[in-house]
Amino acid sequence: MERDLDIVAELHGVRVPAAPHLTQRTIEAIRSGLYERPEIEGVLVNLRAGDRVVELGSGAGIVSSIIAKTFDDVQVRTFEGNPDLIEHIRRMHSVNGLEGAVEVRNSIVVSEDDPPPFTLFSVSSSFLGSRLAEAGASDEDGRSLRVEITPYAELCRSFPHNVLVMDIEGAELAFLRGADLAGIDVLIVELHPTVYGQDMATECIRLIEAGGLVLDPASSTLQVKAFKTPGRMRLGIDTTRVAWRDMPEALEFGPDTECAAGIEVHPGAVLVKSPGFGPDPVAASVFDADQREVPVAISWFDGTSRATLSRHHPRMKRVSDIGGTWVFGGTLDPEAPDALRQMLARLWCLSHLDAETPPGGVVYVPLGAAGQDVYDAFLAQALPLWAPGLKPLVLKGPSRFERLIVPPQGVASGRLRHGTAEFRAFARSRDRGAPPAGAGGSLFLFDSRAGDGETGTVAQATLADAGYATFDLARGPLSEAAEMIGASSVILAAGGAAEDLVLYLARDTARIGTLDSAEPGTAEDFETLARLHGFADAHRIDLGGKGHTPGASARDRLRLHLAVQGFL
């Protein structure tokens, strides 16, 4: 019987005895539940009583022990190439009374036809990092040994199984190229793109799907993927054994939605993204102190398209610490037409936070190809209009925040452009003060970078002749645009960026309109948006579609429509 002092940790009911390969760091990871969590949770939610399981890559023996301990009437056969681990794996199985349910073998399983009886295996000094010498490992840090080979076809005959679990440090690519997966109901694999590249990781997925299995996104992470037969997919996942967080498949809210109760505060949260600026979408995630991805931090372009894709948790030695309290602002592309909307999408939470611990800054995940200088210039102009004193930060590398406030996203493009009730209240909250002397003029607001061609060019000349002040967002500072908008009683906008500024900054007594050159029914309903933002006198001026005077010039058409709507 094992002495209690030999037991260094416990995970999912499995007692873990001391062993040379279990460093203090590994032991702490086991105790905290972080050790191999994606793989362990993958088996816990997908396996069922009666399954017959093959595990390739036993590692410390914890995963096979959890499977055998958790599920009734299961049989597990696990294979490990490192002979130094076998004794300790068997000891773990014995300590937990699992000898009848799980068997470990010191062998490498290969899928090729007629393989040699032995292969070289590189045993690393780190024990758990050992791998096939043919997979590219060097023996500079350890030694190479001959290890017995087990052909997979022979294994399928001697031990028929319906579940395959793989964590073999990059050798999964070669295995999948020759494996017959016909009898497999569930396959859980950790991919290793750092070993063979992202293209080959995609090839692994293709090979598995060609074997008749379907990726289950609900129980997959960036690197640990779960695949199942359609019949097994219909069983769903069983989350009763894990602290599960469902990842949303869409962003949903209505015009009257209030989501202040959904604000989350995470001490020690880690924010990580793919290197550099871009791409679109970007791989970026927020993790809580337990290294679980925070679902509310997912950013969305619209109701169905994600702006952020999940990324794995970084190694903590690569993470920089940032003190103080910060707001997670989501993604930001300062060159996008909806850049202002993106910037404000989560800042609405500022109206709902504890005044005793106000945030000192807001952190954004860069989206798109703009450089740091473009972000700095945009945020220096735009952020003080709504959050003076709030320090902006554009994420560069993995960072751990002393305290990170993560509010739900309050606005998006398309059908969610109206935003939540809290978002609209915040967007309209800027103090406009008393109308300045001489207020009441007419303003045309546009952005020459938007490429709206004839509409912008013709409108600028036509409206200037009619006495309108004109402001090009590409040439003037936002602070000046804000002052002009607040001082004007009649405002016309062309383009999404101009429309957003008017909706957020104009006085609700102003007469506002948007120039729309799209076919009827294809543009967003500006009039409805304006009513939701508190405007009673808002108009969409349709410059395209049917019913226009044949042969009339663009300028004549514009003057006619503006006159009909009362803007001239």
XYZ file of C-alpha atoms in Angstrom:
568
model
C 0.000 0.000 0.000
C 1.368 3.454 -0.978
C 2.287 5.834 1.776
C 0.314 9.098 1.834
C 3.581 11.036 1.651
C 4.229 9.530 -1.788
C 1.088 11.171 -3.180
C 2.033 14.639 -4.457
C -1.233 15.645 -6.163
C -4.740 14.567 -7.093
C -6.648 15.315 -10.282
C -10.216 14.195 -11.131
C -10.021 11.551 -8.412
C -6.669 10.166 -9.589
C -3.909 10.098 -6.964
C -0.534 11.037 -8.429
C 2.516 9.443 -6.757
C 5.913 11.124 -6.716
C 8.166 10.376 -9.695
C 11.459 11.791 -11.037
C 9.825 13.277 -14.124
C 7.279 15.261 -12.086
C 8.959 18.602 -11.442
C 7.560 21.015 -8.880
C 6.153 23.096 -11.728
C 4.371 20.046 -13.157
C 3.047 19.093 -9.736
C 1.638 22.582 -9.242
C -0.020 22.377 -12.667
C -1.634 19.053 -11.692
C -2.852 20.431 -8.373
C -4.351 23.502 -10.027
C -6.046 21.478 -12.780
C -3.999 23.093 -15.564
C -2.006 19.976 -16.496
C -3.044 18.805 -19.995
C -6.459 20.338 -19.344
C -7.687 20.588 -22.959
C -6.917 16.910 -23.565
C -8.337 15.777 -20.225
C -11.509 17.800 -20.635
C -11.796 16.495 -24.187
C -11.962 12.917 -22.964
C -14.180 13.725 -19.978
C -16.900 15.364 -22.084
C -16.760 12.950 -25.037
C -16.131 9.448 -23.703
C -18.873 7.157 -22.442
C -19.143 3.998 -20.365
C -18.117 0.901 -22.297
C -15.658 2.638 -24.612
C -12.467 0.844 -25.621
C -9.633 3.330 -25.770
C -6.178 3.423 -27.326
C -3.909 6.220 -26.140
C -0.780 7.028 -28.130
C 1.655 8.888 -25.911
C 1.054 7.966 -22.266
C 3.181 10.791 -20.897
C 2.930 10.715 -17.112
C 0.007 8.266 -17.232
C -2.490 10.753 -15.834
C -4.837 10.871 -18.841
C -5.170 7.082 -19.092
C -5.734 6.912 -15.319
C -8.491 9.525 -15.444
C -10.232 7.665 -18.278
C -10.096 4.336 -16.444
C -11.101 5.907 -13.116
C -14.025 7.941 -14.475
C -15.907 5.668 -16.873
C -17.531 2.352 -16.082
C -16.663 -0.727 -18.090
C -13.883 0.930 -20.105
C -10.726 -0.745 -21.319
C -7.656 1.377 -22.024
C -4.451 0.387 -23.744
C -1.827 3.109 -23.655
C 1.529 3.239 -25.487
C 4.626 5.177 -24.456
C 7.971 5.272 -26.239
C 10.052 6.455 -23.286
C 11.101 3.351 -21.296
C 12.029 5.515 -18.292
C 8.344 6.358 -17.743
C 6.831 2.874 -17.862
C 7.573 1.917 -14.259
C 6.060 5.152 -12.945
C 2.963 4.891 -15.153
C 2.322 1.365 -13.874
C 2.780 2.587 -10.334
C 0.148 5.286 -10.872
C -2.275 2.712 -12.281
C -1.601 0.458 -9.270
C -1.992 3.233 -6.681
C -5.432 3.964 -8.105
C -6.486 0.306 -8.412
C -6.731 0.425 -12.202
C -4.677 -2.611 -13.232
C -7.705 -4.428 -14.614
C -8.877 -1.494 -16.713
C -5.690 -0.049 -18.214
C -2.482 -1.534 -19.602
C 0.650 0.386 -20.617
C 3.187 -0.836 -23.182
C 6.634 0.487 -24.024
C 6.104 0.620 -27.771
C 5.622 3.019 -30.687
C 2.465 2.520 -32.748
C 2.908 3.203 -36.465
C 0.425 3.027 -39.322
C 2.803 2.080 -42.133
C 2.659 -1.335 -43.788
C 5.360 -3.865 -42.872
C 7.363 -1.616 -40.516
C 10.711 -2.654 -38.987
C 10.482 -4.282 -35.544
C 12.256 -1.376 -33.806
C 12.719 2.385 -34.178
C 14.930 5.003 -32.569
C 13.346 7.043 -29.798
C 14.974 10.209 -28.476
C 14.740 10.331 -24.686
C 14.990 13.929 -23.528
C 16.244 15.009 -20.133
C 12.841 16.641 -19.697
C 11.222 13.138 -19.802
C 7.789 14.301 -20.995
C 9.280 16.037 -24.037
C 10.747 12.837 -25.508
C 9.755 11.870 -29.048
C 10.559 9.760 -32.072
C 14.071 10.508 -33.338
C 12.630 10.468 -36.879
C 10.257 13.307 -35.942
C 13.225 15.669 -35.861
C 14.268 15.494 -32.225
C 17.976 15.757 -31.525
C 19.737 13.584 -28.970
C 21.999 16.464 -27.909
C 19.896 16.858 -24.774
C 19.415 13.179 -24.050
C 19.950 9.772 -25.645
C 18.446 7.651 -28.416
C 17.171 4.144 -27.693
C 15.709 1.317 -29.747
C 12.006 0.892 -28.980
C 9.645 -1.825 -30.196
C 7.197 -0.966 -32.960
C 3.527 -2.031 -32.923
C 1.765 -1.886 -36.319
C -1.599 -0.143 -35.934
C -3.375 -2.682 -38.144
C -2.190 -5.442 -35.819
C -3.314 -3.446 -32.772
C -6.786 -3.044 -34.276
C -7.029 -6.824 -34.644
C -5.711 -7.678 -31.168
C -7.502 -4.867 -29.315
C -10.546 -3.580 -31.201
C -11.260 -0.031 -30.010
C -13.557 2.858 -30.818
C -11.673 5.756 -29.186
C -8.227 7.028 -30.144
C -6.385 9.620 -28.040
C -3.090 11.019 -29.366
C -0.434 13.308 -27.928
C 2.747 12.161 -29.672
C 4.729 15.365 -30.073
C 4.308 15.824 -33.829
C 4.344 12.177 -34.949
C 0.556 12.313 -35.455
C 1.024 13.577 -39.020
C 2.912 10.466 -40.168
C 0.501 8.207 -38.253
C -2.620 9.748 -39.778
C -1.264 9.460 -43.313
C -1.503 5.674 -43.110
C -4.068 4.928 -40.398
C -7.402 3.271 -41.137
C -9.902 5.079 -38.875
C -12.919 3.034 -39.936
C -13.639 1.686 -36.438
C -13.109 4.939 -34.570
C -16.090 6.810 -33.067
C -14.080 9.448 -31.184
C -10.591 10.770 -31.948
C -8.911 13.343 -29.705
C -5.569 14.657 -30.911
C -3.176 17.375 -29.859
C -1.750 18.999 -32.971
C 1.814 20.355 -32.999
C 2.081 23.028 -35.716
C 5.370 24.237 -34.207
C 6.862 20.868 -35.242
C 5.496 20.560 -38.793
C 3.885 23.929 -39.612
C 0.317 25.170 -39.827
C -0.216 23.739 -43.318
C 0.541 20.248 -42.028
C -1.759 20.799 -39.034
C -4.485 21.508 -41.586
C -3.437 18.335 -43.412
C -3.934 16.345 -40.174
C -7.490 17.657 -39.934
C -8.140 16.795 -43.585
C -6.878 13.240 -43.109
C -9.103 12.695 -40.068
C -12.168 14.065 -41.825
C -11.397 11.876 -44.842
C -11.649 8.935 -42.436
C -15.304 9.741 -41.804
C -15.005 11.814 -38.622
C -16.374 15.304 -38.051
C -14.680 18.080 -36.079
C -16.626 18.933 -32.925
C -15.995 22.650 -32.324
C -17.837 22.541 -28.991
C -15.147 20.354 -27.418
C -12.104 21.442 -29.433
C -9.480 24.062 -28.686
C -6.885 25.676 -30.912
C -4.485 22.714 -30.646
C -6.483 19.860 -29.070
C -9.191 18.762 -31.485
C -12.070 16.341 -30.988
C -13.490 14.446 -33.971
C -16.495 12.140 -33.892
C -18.739 10.104 -36.139
C -22.094 11.727 -36.944
C -23.790 9.255 -34.603
C -21.496 10.139 -31.741
C -21.945 13.842 -32.498
C -25.668 13.415 -31.892
C -24.907 12.330 -28.317
C -23.507 15.785 -27.637
C -21.030 16.447 -24.850
C -21.364 15.708 -21.137
C -20.048 18.686 -19.164
C -21.065 17.437 -15.708
C -17.484 16.449 -14.822
C -15.753 19.706 -15.772
C -16.095 23.429 -15.160
C -17.249 24.016 -18.725
C -17.664 27.318 -20.511
C -19.730 27.259 -23.658
C -18.265 29.378 -26.419
C -20.951 31.453 -28.168
C -21.714 30.742 -31.805
C -23.196 34.190 -32.453
C -23.514 37.663 -30.976
C -27.098 38.393 -30.042
C -28.796 41.470 -28.599
C -31.773 43.658 -29.387
C -32.197 47.442 -29.326
C -33.546 47.292 -25.776
C -31.002 44.800 -24.443
C -29.258 45.750 -21.224
C -26.085 43.817 -20.456
C -24.414 45.618 -17.533
C -24.960 42.475 -15.457
C -22.666 40.662 -17.897
C -19.576 42.726 -17.067
C -16.825 40.428 -15.790
C -13.790 41.408 -13.710
C -10.767 39.112 -13.878
C -7.745 39.603 -11.599
C -4.628 38.219 -13.246
C -6.235 37.842 -16.691
C -3.899 37.095 -19.601
C -4.488 38.639 -23.026
C -2.651 37.088 -25.970
C -2.780 37.540 -29.740
C -0.946 36.394 -32.848
C 2.304 38.319 -33.480
C 2.324 41.669 -35.276
C -0.584 43.701 -36.633
C -3.388 41.837 -38.373
C -4.596 39.581 -39.889
C -8.346 39.981 -40.206
C -9.707 38.131 -38.186
C -6.951 37.829 -35.597
C -6.120 34.931 -33.267
C -6.577 36.472 -29.824
C -8.017 35.363 -26.485
C -8.484 36.533 -22.921
C -7.794 33.899 -20.247
C -8.772 34.093 -16.601
C -6.392 33.281 -13.750
C -7.249 29.573 -14.147
C -6.146 29.764 -17.805
C -9.687 29.313 -19.126
C -10.700 31.339 -22.148
C -13.219 34.080 -21.314
C -16.131 33.732 -23.797
C -17.454 37.287 -23.355
C -14.106 38.596 -24.657
C -14.691 37.161 -28.139
C -14.979 40.050 -30.609
C -17.402 40.051 -33.528
C -17.637 41.879 -36.849
C -21.389 41.312 -36.909
C -23.836 38.834 -35.415
C -22.218 35.747 -36.950
C -18.629 36.573 -38.014
C -15.916 36.556 -35.364
C -13.177 39.190 -35.372
C -11.101 37.062 -32.966
C -10.318 33.366 -33.233
C -9.270 31.356 -30.202
C -5.569 31.177 -29.410
C -3.801 28.862 -26.974
C -2.582 30.112 -23.609
C 1.027 31.320 -23.773
C 3.873 30.057 -21.653
C 3.955 32.238 -18.582
C 7.660 33.035 -18.945
C 6.742 34.919 -22.139
C 4.018 36.988 -20.454
C 4.594 40.606 -19.385
C 2.884 41.962 -16.269
C 0.833 45.163 -16.479
C -0.319 46.754 -13.251
C -3.537 48.559 -12.467
C -7.115 48.198 -13.673
C -7.818 48.090 -17.407
C -10.880 47.770 -19.620
C -10.736 45.205 -22.415
C -11.777 47.195 -25.482
C -11.944 44.345 -28.004
C -10.530 44.619 -31.516
C -9.758 47.856 -33.315
C -8.847 48.717 -36.901
C -8.317 52.500 -37.044
C -8.540 52.504 -40.842
C -11.944 50.777 -40.997
C -15.091 52.807 -41.745
C -16.541 51.646 -38.409
C -13.378 52.386 -36.387
C -15.247 54.700 -34.031
C -17.898 52.038 -33.404
C -15.178 49.480 -32.685
C -13.447 51.817 -30.245
C -16.654 52.445 -28.293
C -18.052 48.894 -28.478
C -17.138 48.029 -24.869
C -16.447 51.441 -23.349
C -20.118 51.766 -22.422
C -19.148 49.882 -19.248
C -17.527 53.082 -17.927
C -21.024 54.243 -16.967
C -21.595 51.114 -14.862
C -18.367 50.608 -12.894
C -17.566 51.091 -9.234
C -16.390 54.680 -8.833
C -13.946 53.641 -6.092
C -11.781 51.549 -8.457
C -11.928 53.301 -11.844
C -9.883 51.847 -14.710
C -6.727 53.651 -15.723
C -6.710 52.497 -19.316
C -8.258 50.521 -22.143
C -6.461 47.807 -24.103
C -7.256 46.993 -27.731
C -6.307 44.029 -29.909
C -4.974 45.365 -33.228
C -6.933 44.238 -36.258
C -5.829 44.865 -39.828
C -2.556 46.074 -41.302
C -2.232 49.587 -39.817
C 0.988 50.360 -37.964
C 1.394 51.553 -34.386
C 1.588 55.193 -35.451
C -1.868 54.973 -37.073
C -3.358 53.516 -33.879
C -1.688 56.177 -31.759
C -2.973 59.010 -33.946
C -6.546 57.691 -34.075
C -6.825 56.997 -30.346
C -5.223 60.330 -29.435
C -8.004 62.079 -31.362
C -11.022 59.871 -30.711
C -10.697 58.448 -27.203
C -10.664 61.791 -25.298
C -14.042 62.707 -26.824
C -15.704 60.016 -24.646
C -13.116 58.942 -22.072
C -10.733 61.783 -21.249
C -7.913 60.605 -19.050
C -8.249 56.943 -20.038
C -4.885 55.644 -21.258
C -4.989 53.643 -24.517
C -2.868 50.541 -25.052
C -2.559 48.540 -28.268
C -1.557 44.987 -27.381
C 1.827 43.878 -28.694
C 2.661 40.684 -26.823
C 1.085 38.338 -24.252
C 0.267 40.349 -21.133
C -1.125 39.616 -17.678
C -3.220 42.400 -16.217
C -3.480 42.999 -12.506
C -7.223 43.546 -13.000
C -9.046 43.335 -16.331
C -12.648 44.440 -16.811
C -14.280 42.518 -19.661
C -17.679 43.924 -20.687
C -19.912 42.362 -23.364
C -19.572 43.844 -26.839
C -22.291 46.474 -27.141
C -22.405 47.142 -30.885
C -21.395 45.527 -34.168
C -21.951 45.982 -37.895
C -24.930 44.958 -39.981
C -28.146 44.212 -38.119
C -26.442 44.927 -34.760
C -25.379 48.437 -35.641
C -28.131 49.814 -33.391
C -26.190 48.618 -30.340
C -27.505 47.849 -26.892
C -29.407 50.371 -24.799
C -26.316 50.966 -22.643
C -24.083 51.455 -25.662
C -26.336 54.096 -27.226
C -26.640 55.937 -23.904
C -22.854 56.053 -23.595
C -22.252 56.982 -27.232
C -24.648 59.938 -26.791
C -23.272 60.873 -23.353
C -20.593 63.349 -24.396
C -21.200 66.731 -22.780
C -21.971 69.120 -25.629
C -22.425 72.136 -23.381
C -24.586 75.090 -24.359
C -24.911 75.744 -28.096
C -22.110 78.117 -29.109
C -22.818 81.606 -30.380
C -23.794 81.468 -34.006
C -24.931 77.858 -33.763
C -27.552 76.674 -36.178
C -25.613 76.340 -39.422
C -25.620 73.486 -41.910
C -22.843 70.925 -42.197
C -21.845 68.239 -44.692
C -19.607 65.559 -43.167
C -17.788 63.013 -45.340
C -14.585 60.980 -45.607
C -12.669 61.213 -48.866
C -10.855 57.946 -47.981
C -14.135 56.017 -48.135
C -14.122 55.999 -51.924
C -17.770 56.941 -52.348
C -16.813 58.559 -55.650
C -19.553 60.577 -57.293
C -21.625 60.986 -54.136
C -18.892 62.638 -52.077
C -17.415 64.766 -54.878
C -20.720 66.061 -56.239
C -22.232 66.550 -52.791
C -19.273 68.565 -51.498
C -19.470 71.039 -54.391
C -23.281 71.208 -54.418
C -23.667 71.702 -50.685
C -20.831 74.214 -50.449
C -22.624 76.312 -53.080
C -25.784 76.059 -50.973
C -24.038 77.508 -47.916
C -23.132 74.281 -46.101
C -19.876 74.039 -44.194
C -18.033 70.900 -45.353
C -15.714 68.739 -43.297
C -13.537 65.919 -44.639
C -12.732 63.408 -41.878
C -9.575 62.444 -43.779
C -8.140 65.943 -43.416
C -9.381 67.432 -40.153
C -9.085 66.418 -36.491
C -12.022 64.654 -34.859
C -12.150 67.259 -32.100
C -12.911 69.930 -34.704
C -15.500 67.687 -36.370
C -17.152 67.158 -32.968
C -17.400 70.901 -32.357
C -18.889 71.535 -35.805
C -21.408 68.698 -35.397
C -22.503 69.986 -32.010
C -22.922 73.510 -33.376
C -24.975 72.571 -36.450
C -28.736 72.328 -36.708
C -28.766 70.654 -40.136
C -26.267 67.886 -40.864
C -25.781 65.631 -43.853
C -23.392 62.685 -43.761
C -21.902 60.445 -46.443
C -20.404 57.116 -45.419
C -20.488 54.971 -42.287
C -17.798 56.862 -40.361
C -19.575 60.177 -40.879
C -22.958 58.660 -40.024
C -21.626 57.266 -36.734
C -20.188 60.631 -35.723
C -23.499 62.333 -36.401
C -25.509 59.685 -34.530
C -23.223 59.940 -31.501
C -22.380 63.654 -31.396
C -25.179 65.726 -32.948
C -27.775 67.419 -30.761
C -31.032 65.466 -30.814
C -32.823 68.599 -32.044
C -30.757 68.628 -35.242
C -32.184 67.702 -38.636
C -29.928 64.931 -39.911
C -29.669 62.911 -43.074
C -27.436 60.462 -44.919
C -26.661 60.385 -48.630
C -27.174 56.842 -49.825
C -26.277 55.863 -53.385
C -27.126 52.172 -52.972
C -30.106 50.408 -54.500
C -33.281 50.706 -52.373
C -33.512 48.120 -49.645
C -29.802 47.254 -49.584
C -28.566 49.887 -47.129
C -28.942 49.879 -43.366
C -32.001 51.753 -42.170
C -30.487 55.046 -41.100
C -33.841 56.501 -40.105
C -34.494 53.647 -37.663
C -30.967 53.963 -36.269
C -31.471 57.673 -35.767
C -34.768 57.192 -33.929
C -33.102 54.699 -31.582
C -30.400 57.291 -30.892
C -33.019 59.894 -29.995
C -33.495 61.865 -33.230
C -36.972 62.858 -34.365
C -35.971 64.469 -37.680
C -33.782 62.014 -39.624
C -33.785 61.132 -43.316
C -32.176 58.694 -45.716
C -31.703 60.414 -49.067
C -31.728 57.773 -51.781
C -29.550 58.758 -54.731
C -29.866 55.482 -56.639
C -32.490 52.979 -57.611
C -35.646 53.618 -59.604
C -37.789 56.679 -60.215
C -35.099 59.187 -61.070
C -35.285 61.808 -63.825
C -33.876 60.369 -67.080
C -30.855 62.274 -68.382
C -30.470 64.386 -65.261
C -26.906 65.050 -64.128
C -25.695 63.743 -60.779
C -25.682 67.281 -59.420
C -29.241 67.946 -60.594
C -30.451 64.665 -59.056
C -28.776 65.520 -55.776
C -30.293 69.018 -55.653
C -33.739 67.600 -56.437
C -33.604 64.997 -53.649
C -32.196 67.435 -51.120
C -34.917 69.942 -51.960
C -37.658 67.320 -51.672
C -36.357 66.322 -48.219
C -36.040 69.950 -47.137
C -32.230 70.110 -46.997
C -32.018 72.853 -49.655
